[in-house]
XYZ file of C-alpha atoms in Angstrom:
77
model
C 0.000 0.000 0.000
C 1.131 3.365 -0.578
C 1.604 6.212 1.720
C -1.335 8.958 1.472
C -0.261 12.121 0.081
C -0.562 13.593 3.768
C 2.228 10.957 5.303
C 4.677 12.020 1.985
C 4.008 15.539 3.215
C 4.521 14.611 6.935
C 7.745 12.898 6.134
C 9.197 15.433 3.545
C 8.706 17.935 6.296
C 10.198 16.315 9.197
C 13.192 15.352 7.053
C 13.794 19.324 5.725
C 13.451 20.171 9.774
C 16.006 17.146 11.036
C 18.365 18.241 7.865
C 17.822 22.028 9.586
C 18.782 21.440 12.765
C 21.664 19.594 11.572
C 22.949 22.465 9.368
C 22.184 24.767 12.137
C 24.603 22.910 15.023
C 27.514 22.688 11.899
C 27.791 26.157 11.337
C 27.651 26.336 15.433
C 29.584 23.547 15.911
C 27.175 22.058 18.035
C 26.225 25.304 20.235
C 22.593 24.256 20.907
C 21.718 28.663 21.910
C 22.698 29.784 18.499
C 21.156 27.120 16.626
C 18.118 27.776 18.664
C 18.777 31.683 17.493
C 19.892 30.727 14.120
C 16.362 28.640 13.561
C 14.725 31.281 15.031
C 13.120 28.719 18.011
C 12.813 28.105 21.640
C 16.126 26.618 22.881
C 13.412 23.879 24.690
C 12.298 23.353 21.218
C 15.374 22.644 19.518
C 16.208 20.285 22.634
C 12.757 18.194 21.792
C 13.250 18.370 18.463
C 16.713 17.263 18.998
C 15.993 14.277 21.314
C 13.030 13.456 18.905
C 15.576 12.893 16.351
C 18.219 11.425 17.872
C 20.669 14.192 17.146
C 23.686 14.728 19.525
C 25.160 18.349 19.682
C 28.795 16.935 20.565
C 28.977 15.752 16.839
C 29.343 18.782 15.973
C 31.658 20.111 18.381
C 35.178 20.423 16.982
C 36.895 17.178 17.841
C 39.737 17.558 20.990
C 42.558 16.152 18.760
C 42.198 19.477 16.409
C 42.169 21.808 19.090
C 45.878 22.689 20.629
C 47.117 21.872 23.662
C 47.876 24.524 26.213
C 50.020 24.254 29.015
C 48.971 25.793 32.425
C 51.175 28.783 31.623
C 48.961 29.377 28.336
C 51.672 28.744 25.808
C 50.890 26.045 23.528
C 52.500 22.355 23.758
C-alpha cells in the first residue's frame, strides 16, 4: 500500500526540519543557543526536536585532537 499524500508531506517535512537542525549545530559547531537563534526557536524546542531525532550536539563540536594543547602557563605544547 502506498503512503497517502498527507504521510509524503509529513515525512518530507520532518526530514527538511532534522536536515535544519543539523545544518544549524555545523555552522555552530554544536552550540545548541545559536542554533536555537539561528532557527529562530525556543532553545526547549530545539532540545525536543533534537531528542526526537536522535541528534547529539557533541557531533558537531570540533573534535579535541584538532584543538591545541595549552600548558597551564597558556603557551601552547
Amino acid at each position: 500500500m502506498h503512503p497517502s499524500l498527507k504521510e509524503i508531506g509529513d515525512q518530507a517535512a520532518a526530514e527538511a526540519e532534522r536536515q535544519a537542525i543539523r545544518v544549524a549545530l555545523q555552522v555552530t559547531q554544536g552550540n545548541k543557543n545559536a542554533a536555537a537563534r539561528l532557527l529562530r526557536v525556543d532553545y526547549k524546542t530545539l532540545h525536543l526536536k533534537m531528542k526526537h531525532y536522535a541528534i547529539e550536539a557533541r557531533e558537531f563540536r570540533p573534535s579535541r585532537d584538532l584543538r591545541p594543547n595549552i600548558s597551564t602557563t597558556g603557551t601552547a605544547l
